[in-house]
Coordinates of C-alpha atoms in Angstrom, one line a residue:
Chain R
M1 CA -23.7 43.0 -32.1
N2 CA -20.7 44.1 -30.0
R3 CA -20.3 47.4 -28.5
R4 CA -17.0 49.4 -27.3
L5 CA -16.7 52.6 -25.7
D6 CA -14.0 55.1 -26.2
P7 CA -14.4 57.6 -23.6
A8 CA -11.3 59.7 -24.8
Y9 CA -13.1 60.4 -28.1
K10 CA -16.7 60.2 -26.3
T11 CA -17.4 57.5 -28.8
E12 CA -19.4 54.4 -28.7
I13 CA -18.4 51.9 -31.3
L14 CA -21.0 49.2 -32.6
Y15 CA -19.7 46.3 -34.4
L16 CA -22.3 44.6 -36.6
E17 CA -21.9 41.5 -38.6
G18 CA -23.9 39.4 -41.2
R19 CA -27.1 40.8 -42.7
F20 CA -27.8 44.3 -41.1
D21 CA -31.8 44.1 -41.9
V22 CA -35.1 44.3 -40.1
H23 CA -34.3 41.3 -38.0
S24 CA -31.0 42.4 -36.7
L25 CA -32.6 45.8 -35.8
I26 CA -34.6 44.0 -33.0
Q27 CA -31.4 43.7 -31.0
L28 CA -30.9 47.5 -31.3
R29 CA -34.4 48.2 -30.3
T30 CA -33.3 49.2 -26.8
W31 CA -30.1 50.8 -27.6
Q32 CA -30.1 54.7 -27.7
P33 CA -27.2 57.0 -28.2
N34 CA -26.6 59.1 -25.1
A35 CA -25.1 62.6 -24.4
T36 CA -22.1 61.2 -22.5
M37 CA -21.1 59.3 -25.7
P38 CA -22.5 61.4 -28.4
H39 CA -20.3 60.2 -31.3
I40 CA -21.2 56.9 -32.8
I41 CA -19.2 54.7 -35.1
L42 CA -20.9 51.8 -37.1
E43 CA -18.3 49.1 -37.9
L44 CA -19.7 47.2 -40.9
S45 CA -16.6 45.4 -42.1
Q46 CA -18.4 41.9 -41.4
V47 CA -21.7 43.1 -42.7
N48 CA -22.6 41.8 -46.4
F49 CA -26.1 43.2 -46.8
V50 CA -28.2 46.2 -45.4
D51 CA -31.9 46.3 -46.3
S52 CA -34.0 49.6 -46.4
A53 CA -35.0 49.3 -42.6
A54 CA -31.5 49.3 -41.7
L55 CA -30.8 52.2 -44.1
A56 CA -33.7 54.0 -42.5
W57 CA -32.4 53.2 -38.9
M58 CA -29.1 54.9 -39.9
V59 CA -30.6 57.9 -41.3
R60 CA -32.7 58.2 -38.0
L61 CA -29.5 57.7 -35.8
N62 CA -27.8 60.5 -37.9
K63 CA -30.5 62.8 -37.2
N64 CA -30.7 61.7 -33.5
V65 CA -26.9 62.2 -32.8
S66 CA -26.9 65.7 -34.4
N67 CA -29.6 66.6 -31.8
I68 CA -27.1 65.8 -29.1
Q69 CA -24.2 67.5 -30.7
G70 CA -22.9 64.2 -31.7
S71 CA -22.0 62.4 -35.0
L72 CA -22.5 59.2 -36.8
T73 CA -19.5 57.7 -38.9
I74 CA -19.9 54.5 -40.7
C75 CA -16.6 52.6 -41.6
G76 CA -15.5 49.3 -43.3
L77 CA -18.1 49.0 -45.9
Q78 CA -18.1 45.8 -48.1
Q79 CA -18.8 46.4 -51.7
P80 CA -22.6 45.4 -51.8
V81 CA -23.1 47.6 -48.9
Q82 CA -21.2 50.5 -50.6
I83 CA -23.3 49.9 -53.8
I84 CA -26.5 50.2 -51.8
L85 CA -25.5 53.6 -50.3
E86 CA -24.2 54.8 -53.5
L87 CA -27.4 53.9 -55.4
T88 CA -29.6 55.4 -52.9
R89 CA -27.5 58.3 -52.7
L90 CA -27.3 58.0 -49.0
D91 CA -23.3 58.3 -49.1
R92 CA -24.0 62.0 -49.6
V93 CA -26.0 62.3 -46.2
L94 CA -23.9 59.8 -43.9
S95 CA -20.3 60.1 -43.0
L96 CA -18.2 57.3 -44.6
T97 CA -14.7 56.1 -44.0
E98 CA -12.9 53.0 -45.0
T99 CA -11.3 51.9 -41.6
L100 CA -12.1 52.3 -38.0
D101 CA -8.7 54.5 -37.3
Q102 CA -10.1 56.8 -40.1
A103 CA -13.5 57.0 -38.4
L104 CA -11.7 57.7 -35.0
A105 CA -9.6 60.5 -36.6
K106 CA -12.8 62.0 -38.0
V107 CA -14.5 62.0 -34.7
G108 CA -11.5 63.7 -33.2
E109 CA -12.0 66.6 -35.6
Y110 CA -15.3 67.5 -34.1
Chain P
M1 CA -70.0 27.0 24.4
H2 CA -68.6 25.2 27.7
M3 CA -72.1 24.8 29.0
N4 CA -73.2 22.8 26.1
M5 CA -70.1 20.9 26.1
L6 CA -70.9 20.1 29.8
L7 CA -74.4 19.2 29.1
Q8 CA -73.6 17.0 26.2
N9 CA -71.2 14.9 28.4
I10 CA -73.5 14.5 31.7
P11 CA -73.4 10.7 31.4
A12 CA -69.7 10.7 31.7
F13 CA -70.0 12.7 34.9
E14 CA -72.8 10.7 36.0
T15 CA -70.5 7.6 35.7
I16 CA -67.8 9.3 37.8
A17 CA -70.4 10.4 40.4
T18 CA -72.0 6.9 40.7
A19 CA -68.3 5.4 41.4
W20 CA -67.8 7.9 44.1
L21 CA -71.3 7.4 45.9
K22 CA -70.4 3.8 46.1
T23 CA -67.4 4.7 48.2
G24 CA -70.0 6.1 50.8
I25 CA -69.8 10.0 50.0
Q26 CA -73.1 11.7 50.7
A27 CA -73.4 13.8 47.3
F28 CA -71.3 14.5 44.1
G29 CA -71.9 17.9 42.3
L30 CA -71.0 19.6 39.0
W31 CA -70.4 23.4 39.8
V32 CA -70.7 25.8 36.9
D33 CA -71.3 29.6 36.7
S34 CA -71.8 29.8 40.5
R35 CA -74.4 27.1 40.9
Y36 CA -74.8 23.5 40.7
Q37 CA -75.7 22.2 37.3
Q38 CA -76.2 18.7 38.4
V39 CA -75.9 16.9 41.8
W40 CA -75.8 13.2 42.4
P41 CA -78.0 11.7 43.8
P42 CA -80.6 14.2 42.5
S43 CA -82.5 14.0 45.8
N44 CA -79.4 15.6 47.6
T45 CA -78.2 19.2 48.1
I46 CA -74.6 20.2 48.9
T47 CA -74.4 22.7 51.7
T48 CA -70.7 21.9 52.8
V49 CA -68.0 21.0 50.3
A50 CA -65.5 18.5 51.7
F51 CA -63.5 18.3 48.5
R52 CA -63.2 20.1 45.3
A53 CA -61.3 20.0 41.9
P54 CA -61.3 22.5 39.0
L55 CA -62.1 21.5 35.5
V56 CA -59.6 23.0 33.3
V57 CA -60.0 23.2 29.4
N58 CA -57.9 25.1 27.0
G59 CA -56.1 26.7 30.3
Q60 CA -59.3 28.1 31.5
A61 CA -61.3 26.9 34.4
I62 CA -64.8 26.1 33.3
G63 CA -66.3 24.7 36.5
E64 CA -65.5 22.4 39.4
L65 CA -66.2 18.9 40.9
H66 CA -67.7 19.1 44.4
I67 CA -67.9 16.2 47.1
A68 CA -69.9 16.3 50.2
S69 CA -68.7 13.8 52.7
D70 CA -68.3 13.5 56.4
R71 CA -65.8 10.8 55.9
Q72 CA -62.0 11.8 56.1
N73 CA -60.6 8.9 54.0
C74 CA -61.8 10.1 50.7
S75 CA -59.1 11.0 48.4
Q76 CA -58.4 14.6 47.0
E77 CA -55.9 13.0 44.6
R78 CA -58.4 10.8 43.0
L79 CA -60.9 13.7 42.6
D80 CA -58.2 15.8 41.0
A81 CA -57.6 12.7 38.7
D82 CA -61.2 12.3 37.7
A83 CA -61.4 16.2 37.0
G84 CA -58.3 15.9 34.8
L85 CA -59.8 12.9 33.0
L86 CA -63.1 14.8 32.4
A87 CA -61.4 17.9 31.3
A88 CA -59.4 15.9 28.7
L89 CA -62.6 14.2 27.5
L90 CA -64.3 17.8 27.1
Q91 CA -61.1 19.0 25.3
Y92 CA -61.1 16.3 22.8
E93 CA -64.8 16.9 22.3
H94 CA -64.1 20.6 21.7
N95 CA -61.3 19.7 19.1
V96 CA -63.7 17.3 17.3
H97 CA -66.2 20.1 17.1
L98 CA -63.8 22.5 15.6
L99 CA -62.6 19.9 13.1
T100 CA -66.1 19.1 12.1
D101 CA -66.9 22.7 11.7
E102 CA -63.9 23.3 9.4
L103 CA -64.9 20.2 7.5
I104 CA -68.2 21.6 7.1
D105 CA -66.9 25.0 5.9
C106 CA -64.5 23.3 3.6
Q107 CA -67.3 21.2 2.1
D108 CA -69.4 24.4 1.6
Q109 CA -66.4 26.1 -0.1
L110 CA -65.9 22.9 -2.4
V111 CA -69.6 22.8 -3.2
T112 CA -69.5 26.6 -3.9
L113 CA -66.2 26.3 -6.1
Y114 CA -68.1 23.5 -8.1
D115 CA -71.0 25.7 -8.6
I116 CA -68.9 28.6 -9.7
W117 CA -67.1 26.4 -12.1
T118 CA -70.1 25.1 -13.7
S119 CA -71.9 28.4 -13.9
M120 CA -68.7 30.3 -15.3
G121 CA -69.9 30.1 -18.8
Q122 CA -73.4 31.2 -18.0
H123 CA -72.3 34.7 -17.0
G124 CA -72.3 37.1 -19.9
D125 CA -71.4 39.9 -17.6
L126 CA -67.9 39.7 -16.0
T127 CA -68.9 42.4 -13.4
A128 CA -72.0 40.5 -12.4
L129 CA -69.9 37.3 -12.1
M130 CA -67.4 39.0 -9.9
Q131 CA -70.0 40.4 -7.6
S132 CA -71.6 36.9 -7.3
L133 CA -68.1 35.6 -6.6
M134 CA -67.4 38.1 -3.8
R135 CA -70.8 37.5 -2.3
E136 CA -69.8 33.8 -1.9
V137 CA -66.4 34.6 -0.6
V138 CA -67.6 36.9 2.0
R139 CA -70.2 34.3 3.1
L140 CA -67.8 31.4 3.4
T141 CA -65.0 33.1 4.7
K142 CA -67.3 34.7 7.5
T143 CA -65.9 38.3 6.5
S144 CA -67.9 41.5 6.1
N145 CA -66.3 43.3 3.2
A146 CA -64.4 42.5 -0.1
W147 CA -63.4 43.9 -3.3
I148 CA -61.8 43.0 -6.6
S149 CA -59.4 45.4 -8.3
F150 CA -58.2 45.2 -12.0
A151 CA -55.6 46.7 -13.7
S152 CA -56.5 49.1 -16.5
G153 CA -56.7 47.8 -20.0
L154 CA -58.6 44.4 -19.1
G155 CA -62.0 45.5 -20.3
V156 CA -63.3 45.2 -16.7
Q157 CA -64.6 47.7 -14.3
H158 CA -61.4 48.9 -12.2
I159 CA -62.9 48.2 -8.7
I160 CA -65.9 46.1 -7.8
T161 CA -66.8 45.9 -3.9
H162 CA -69.1 44.0 -1.9
G163 CA -70.0 45.9 1.3
F164 CA -68.5 49.0 2.2
V165 CA -64.7 49.0 1.6
P166 CA -63.0 51.6 3.7
I167 CA -59.8 51.8 1.7
S168 CA -58.8 54.8 -0.3
E169 CA -57.4 54.3 -3.9
Q170 CA -53.9 55.3 -2.7
M171 CA -54.1 52.7 0.1
L172 CA -55.3 50.1 -2.4
R173 CA -52.3 50.6 -4.4
S174 CA -49.9 50.4 -1.5
I175 CA -51.2 46.9 -0.5
Q176 CA -51.8 45.7 -4.0
T177 CA -48.6 43.7 -4.7
N178 CA -47.9 40.6 -6.5
Q179 CA -47.7 38.7 -3.4
F180 CA -50.2 37.1 -1.0
A181 CA -50.6 39.4 2.1
L182 CA -52.2 39.1 5.5
F183 CA -52.8 41.9 7.8
T184 CA -53.9 41.6 11.4
K185 CA -55.1 44.3 13.8
H186 CA -51.5 44.9 14.8
D187 CA -50.7 46.2 11.5
P188 CA -50.9 49.9 11.0
I189 CA -53.2 49.5 8.0
C190 CA -55.9 47.6 9.9
Q191 CA -55.5 50.1 12.9
H192 CA -55.9 52.9 10.3
L193 CA -58.9 51.6 8.7
D194 CA -60.4 50.2 12.0
I195 CA -60.9 46.8 10.8
V196 CA -59.7 43.5 12.5
N197 CA -58.0 41.9 9.6
L198 CA -57.3 41.8 6.0
L199 CA -56.5 39.3 3.4
W200 CA -54.9 40.3 -0.2
M201 CA -54.6 37.6 -2.7
P202 CA -53.3 38.7 -6.1
I203 CA -54.8 37.6 -9.5
T204 CA -52.3 36.7 -12.3
I205 CA -52.9 35.7 -15.8
R206 CA -50.8 33.1 -17.5
S207 CA -48.6 33.3 -14.3
V208 CA -47.0 36.4 -15.4
I209 CA -49.5 39.5 -15.9
I210 CA -50.7 41.0 -12.6
A211 CA -54.3 41.6 -13.5
G212 CA -55.3 42.8 -9.9
G213 CA -56.2 41.0 -6.8
L214 CA -59.1 40.1 -4.3
G215 CA -59.2 41.6 -0.8
I216 CA -61.5 40.6 2.1
C217 CA -61.4 42.1 5.7
N218 CA -63.1 41.7 9.2
K219 CA -63.1 37.8 9.5
T220 CA -64.5 36.7 12.6
G221 CA -61.7 35.1 14.4
E222 CA -58.5 34.5 12.3
F223 CA -58.1 33.6 8.6
S224 CA -57.5 29.7 8.5
A225 CA -55.5 27.9 5.9
T226 CA -58.6 26.7 4.4
D227 CA -59.9 30.4 3.9
I228 CA -56.6 31.1 2.2
K229 CA -56.8 28.1 -0.1
F230 CA -60.4 29.0 -0.9
V231 CA -59.7 32.6 -1.7
Q232 CA -56.7 31.3 -3.9
A233 CA -58.9 28.9 -5.8
I234 CA -61.4 31.9 -6.3
C235 CA -58.6 33.9 -7.7
E236 CA -57.5 31.2 -10.1
H237 CA -61.1 31.1 -11.3
I238 CA -61.2 34.8 -12.0
S239 CA -57.8 34.5 -13.7
L240 CA -59.2 31.8 -16.0
Q241 CA -62.4 33.8 -16.7
L242 CA -60.3 37.0 -17.4
E243 CA -58.0 35.1 -19.8
Q244 CA -61.1 33.8 -21.7
Q245 CA -62.2 37.4 -21.8
M246 CA -59.0 38.6 -23.0
L247 CA -58.9 35.9 -25.8
Y248 CA -62.2 36.7 -26.8
Q249 CA -61.5 40.4 -27.1
E250 CA -58.3 39.6 -28.9
S251 CA -60.0 37.3 -31.5
L252 CA -62.6 39.9 -32.0
A253 CA -59.9 42.7 -32.5
K254 CA -58.1 40.2 -34.8
A255 CA -61.2 39.7 -36.8
Q256 CA -62.0 43.5 -37.0
M257 CA -58.3 44.1 -38.0
E258 CA -58.4 41.4 -40.7
S259 CA -61.6 43.1 -42.1
E260 CA -60.1 46.6 -42.0
L261 CA -57.1 45.2 -43.7
A262 CA -59.1 43.6 -46.3
L263 CA -60.8 46.9 -47.1
A264 CA -57.4 48.7 -47.1
Q265 CA -56.1 46.0 -49.6
R266 CA -59.0 46.7 -51.8
V267 CA -58.5 50.4 -51.8
Q268 CA -54.7 49.9 -52.5
Q269 CA -55.4 47.5 -55.3
R270 CA -57.9 49.7 -56.8
L271 CA -55.4 52.7 -56.7
L272 CA -52.7 50.3 -58.1
S273 CA -55.0 48.9 -60.8
T274 CA -56.2 52.0 -62.4
P275 CA -55.9 51.6 -66.1
L276 CA -52.7 53.0 -67.6
P277 CA -53.4 55.6 -70.4
S278 CA -52.5 54.6 -73.8
V279 CA -49.8 56.7 -75.4
A280 CA -48.9 56.7 -79.1
D281 CA -45.6 54.7 -80.0
I282 CA -45.1 53.4 -76.4
Q283 CA -46.1 50.4 -74.3
L284 CA -46.8 50.9 -70.6
T285 CA -47.4 48.1 -68.1
A286 CA -47.0 47.9 -64.3
H287 CA -47.8 45.3 -61.4
A288 CA -47.3 45.2 -57.7
K289 CA -47.1 42.2 -55.4
P290 CA -46.9 43.3 -51.6
A291 CA -45.3 41.0 -49.2
R292 CA -48.1 41.1 -46.9
I293 CA -51.7 42.0 -47.3
I294 CA -50.8 45.6 -48.0
G295 CA -47.5 47.1 -48.8
G296 CA -45.5 50.4 -49.1
D297 CA -44.4 50.2 -52.7
F298 CA -46.5 52.3 -55.4
Y299 CA -46.5 53.2 -58.8
D300 CA -48.4 55.8 -60.6
V301 CA -48.8 56.9 -64.3
L302 CA -50.7 59.9 -65.2
Q303 CA -51.3 62.0 -68.4
R304 CA -50.2 65.6 -68.0
P305 CA -52.2 68.6 -69.5
D306 CA -49.3 69.2 -71.9
G307 CA -49.7 65.6 -73.3
S308 CA -46.7 64.4 -71.6
V309 CA -46.8 61.3 -69.3
A310 CA -45.5 61.2 -65.9
I311 CA -44.3 57.8 -64.5
M312 CA -43.5 57.2 -60.9
V313 CA -42.5 54.2 -58.8
G314 CA -41.6 54.3 -55.0
D315 CA -40.8 52.5 -52.1
V316 CA -41.8 53.5 -48.5
V317 CA -39.3 52.1 -45.9
G318 CA -40.9 49.1 -44.1
K319 CA -44.0 46.9 -44.7
G320 CA -47.4 46.6 -43.7
V321 CA -50.0 49.1 -42.4
A322 CA -47.8 51.8 -41.6
A323 CA -45.9 51.7 -44.9
A324 CA -49.3 51.6 -46.6
L325 CA -50.5 54.6 -44.9
L326 CA -47.4 56.7 -45.9
M327 CA -47.5 55.2 -49.5
M328 CA -51.0 56.6 -50.0
L329 CA -49.9 59.9 -48.6
S330 CA -46.7 60.1 -50.9
R331 CA -48.6 59.0 -54.0
T332 CA -51.1 61.9 -53.5
A333 CA -48.3 64.3 -52.8
L334 CA -46.4 63.1 -56.0
R335 CA -49.4 63.1 -58.1
N336 CA -50.3 66.8 -57.1
A337 CA -46.6 67.9 -57.7
A338 CA -46.7 66.1 -61.2
L339 CA -49.6 67.8 -62.2
A340 CA -48.2 71.2 -61.2
T341 CA -44.7 71.0 -62.9
H342 CA -43.3 69.1 -65.8
D343 CA -39.7 69.0 -64.3
P344 CA -39.0 65.7 -62.4
A345 CA -36.5 67.4 -59.9
A346 CA -39.0 69.9 -59.1
I347 CA -41.7 67.2 -58.5
L348 CA -39.3 65.5 -56.0
E349 CA -38.2 68.9 -54.4
R350 CA -41.9 69.7 -54.1
T351 CA -42.8 66.3 -52.7
N352 CA -39.9 66.5 -50.2
M353 CA -41.0 69.8 -49.0
D354 CA -44.5 68.6 -48.5
L355 CA -43.6 65.2 -46.6
Y356 CA -40.2 66.0 -45.0
D357 CA -41.8 67.0 -41.5
D358 CA -44.1 64.0 -41.5
L359 CA -41.6 61.3 -42.5
T360 CA -38.9 62.8 -40.1
T361 CA -41.4 62.6 -37.3
V362 CA -42.0 59.0 -38.2
G363 CA -38.4 58.3 -38.9
V364 CA -38.7 56.8 -42.5
F365 CA -37.9 57.8 -45.7
I366 CA -39.2 57.1 -49.3
T367 CA -37.3 56.4 -52.4
V368 CA -38.7 57.7 -55.6
F369 CA -38.1 57.6 -59.4
V370 CA -40.0 60.0 -61.6
A371 CA -40.0 60.2 -65.2
I372 CA -41.8 62.5 -67.7
Y373 CA -42.0 61.3 -71.2
H374 CA -42.9 63.6 -74.1
P375 CA -44.5 61.6 -77.0
K376 CA -44.0 64.3 -79.6
T377 CA -40.1 64.7 -79.0
H378 CA -39.5 61.0 -77.5
M379 CA -37.7 62.9 -74.8
L380 CA -37.5 61.1 -71.3
W381 CA -36.9 63.5 -68.4
Y382 CA -36.1 61.8 -65.1
A383 CA -35.1 62.2 -61.6
N384 CA -34.2 59.9 -58.9
A385 CA -34.3 60.2 -55.2
G386 CA -32.5 57.3 -53.8
H387 CA -34.6 54.6 -55.7
A388 CA -33.1 51.3 -57.0
P389 CA -33.2 49.6 -59.4
V390 CA -34.1 51.7 -62.4
L391 CA -32.9 50.0 -65.6
I392 CA -32.7 51.4 -69.0
F393 CA -32.0 49.3 -72.1
R394 CA -30.6 51.2 -75.1
N395 CA -27.8 50.4 -77.6
Q396 CA -28.2 46.8 -76.9
Q397 CA -27.1 47.2 -73.4
T398 CA -28.7 47.6 -70.1
Q399 CA -27.4 50.0 -67.4
L400 CA -28.8 51.0 -64.0
L401 CA -30.0 54.6 -63.7
E402 CA -28.3 55.8 -60.4
A403 CA -30.0 58.2 -57.9
D404 CA -28.5 61.6 -57.7
C405 CA -30.0 62.6 -54.5
P406 CA -31.0 60.9 -51.3
P407 CA -34.6 59.7 -50.7
I408 CA -37.4 62.0 -49.7
G409 CA -37.6 62.5 -46.0
V410 CA -33.7 62.5 -45.4
L411 CA -32.7 66.0 -46.1
P412 CA -34.8 69.4 -45.8
Q413 CA -33.3 70.2 -49.4
L414 CA -33.0 67.3 -51.8
C415 CA -30.9 69.0 -54.4
A416 CA -32.3 66.6 -57.1
G417 CA -31.5 67.1 -60.7
S418 CA -33.4 66.4 -63.8
H419 CA -31.6 64.3 -66.6
A420 CA -32.8 63.8 -70.4
Q421 CA -32.5 61.3 -72.9
I422 CA -34.0 60.4 -76.2
M423 CA -36.0 57.1 -76.2
N424 CA -35.3 55.5 -79.5
P425 CA -37.5 52.6 -80.8
G426 CA -37.0 49.5 -78.8
D427 CA -35.5 51.3 -75.9
I428 CA -37.0 50.2 -72.4
L429 CA -37.2 51.7 -69.1
I430 CA -37.9 49.7 -66.0
G431 CA -38.6 51.1 -62.5
A432 CA -38.7 48.2 -60.1
T433 CA -38.4 48.1 -56.3
D434 CA -35.8 46.5 -54.1
G435 CA -38.0 43.4 -53.6
F436 CA -36.6 42.2 -57.0
N437 CA -32.9 42.5 -56.5
E438 CA -33.0 41.6 -52.7
T439 CA -34.9 38.3 -53.2
H440 CA -33.0 35.7 -51.7
N441 CA -32.8 31.9 -52.5
Q442 CA -32.3 29.0 -50.1
Y443 CA -28.4 29.5 -50.2
Q444 CA -28.9 33.1 -49.1
E445 CA -27.8 34.3 -52.4
M446 CA -29.5 37.6 -53.6
F447 CA -30.9 37.8 -57.0
G448 CA -29.0 41.1 -57.3
Y449 CA -28.8 43.9 -59.9
Q450 CA -26.7 41.9 -62.2
R451 CA -29.2 39.3 -62.9
L452 CA -31.9 42.0 -63.4
C453 CA -29.8 43.6 -66.1
Q454 CA -29.0 40.3 -67.7
L455 CA -32.6 39.4 -67.9
L456 CA -33.5 42.6 -69.7
T457 CA -30.7 42.4 -72.2
Q458 CA -31.7 38.8 -73.0
H459 CA -35.3 39.5 -73.3
H460 CA -35.6 43.1 -74.7
E461 CA -37.5 41.9 -77.7
L462 CA -40.4 41.0 -75.5
S463 CA -43.3 43.3 -75.1
A464 CA -43.5 45.4 -72.0
T465 CA -46.3 43.1 -70.5
A466 CA -44.5 39.9 -71.4
L467 CA -41.3 41.4 -69.9
C468 CA -43.0 42.3 -66.7
N469 CA -44.4 38.9 -66.4
L470 CA -41.1 37.2 -67.0
F471 CA -39.4 39.4 -64.1
F472 CA -42.0 38.3 -61.8
Q473 CA -41.7 34.9 -62.6
Q474 CA -37.9 34.5 -62.6
V475 CA -37.7 36.2 -59.3
E476 CA -40.4 34.2 -57.7
A477 CA -38.6 31.1 -59.4
F478 CA -35.2 32.3 -57.7
G479 CA -36.6 32.7 -54.3
N480 CA -38.9 29.6 -54.6
S481 CA -38.5 28.0 -51.2
C482 CA -38.2 31.3 -49.4
V483 CA -41.1 33.6 -48.0
Q484 CA -41.5 36.9 -49.9
E485 CA -39.6 39.3 -47.7
D486 CA -40.3 42.6 -49.5
D487 CA -42.9 44.2 -51.7
R488 CA -42.2 43.9 -55.5
T489 CA -43.4 46.5 -57.8
M490 CA -42.6 47.3 -61.5
I491 CA -43.4 49.6 -64.1
I492 CA -42.2 49.3 -67.7
L493 CA -42.1 52.0 -70.5
K494 CA -41.1 50.4 -73.8
T495 CA -41.0 52.3 -77.1
N496 CA -42.3 50.5 -79.9
P497 CA -39.6 49.2 -82.3

């Protein structure tokens, strides 16, 4: 996982790759969103699979950032990941965009 | 001490005195503590001292050599040299005594360590063992007080003392570090406590965990390197003993946990193996295989008062004990809701209302598929809260029934919708959990939704039970060399052809 801060947008971008599952969540265990960078973008263009634990983590993160007046935007979904989000109807709960630029533009609207 | 040393070396003084007497002097005397300890020849007394030389040992004058003579050719230089020689002899003697004492102490400590080592297993009570250890430490280091303090959570009394330890809890915390420490009377802590000195030795477990430490104070004299090594060895013994105790407690806790898990497994299997009702014109079958002893998947079938049958399958995020606990909670909530209303969407809404706060607190969600089948009309009403895969076979093809609302526990209001369709003879409904489609083979390929659909299309003529067995066999064969990562649960409703 790589991270990049975009202070202009008060945004932290997390770049994930490979399988986003219960094992990769271990490296996110110590990471928490903070009030100085309340907007989070998950860049998943290199992710080919998400499991239910990762879905639950995204839902939790979505709730957590709302509590600090922030937002969560997920971008760059590959087709298998898009299908999982659609089948579970989490696409209705989570904010999704095709590209990182669109995600940043969306953050700019907040 | 000096007197003893002098008396033990009288023969040496006598040799020197004899040599002097041969030069014609009247008498040779050893003057200690303002009197003559010995005069040669013994019949003489010394009234006037012609020459004198001090005996200096360790920088301290412990006596004098006196000569009585009326001859002037007697040499003061020779007497000084003899005094120096005798003083050096006494000095060596003193050093040998010190070394011997230290060796004896060291031997005592080694014997004690051996005794402690051999008696380690005989102490059932760790506190009693620590007390006996401290007693030995105090005895062999010639100190007056000792204490052992332990971090909490080790299953041992917090502080065990030997003698009065004049140290407050707060002060103990200030000196208890993970480093060996030695305080002398010049250090503020010793002045504050009115003690001569203090030695603190930490006790570590597996070289990492700081378990506590051993402190001793009021040593007669100074702490020697032997004392420090001895205390260090004692602390290492304590560490070993603690580690054994921890391993014992861990194995005990593990055995207890395994027994509780076995009980939980029996409870869960009992709940999931409740006989399914027999309903006219349909076949019902279900099976669950958790990835661990207990799992988070569940299914339920119940006959409603109006004659309809409620079929439910769900998946709690996660695995193991936490998921199993939530699974029990969810199953009960769904069952109550399904008995209260015949509308699948209302069942989901009500369950979401019941569980939302708890699930949000824990940070998990539950995917659920609920269907109500009416045998008289062959109508199937269903609602899906984020659950996949749900497959339906009709008109010679299989399709996935997609969810129309997110899982339970994600939003305070689900906005679920109920959908209806007629189940014609031969139609099949399968509610499975993601342990099927997410099974991986050794090439990291997933079984996927497409294979599930193809399998159902190819084998739709099988009975519900045979189909269920086939799905489990095929998925297990696919992920043959890989560990089952997720729970697998399947429920099948097939209308008789």
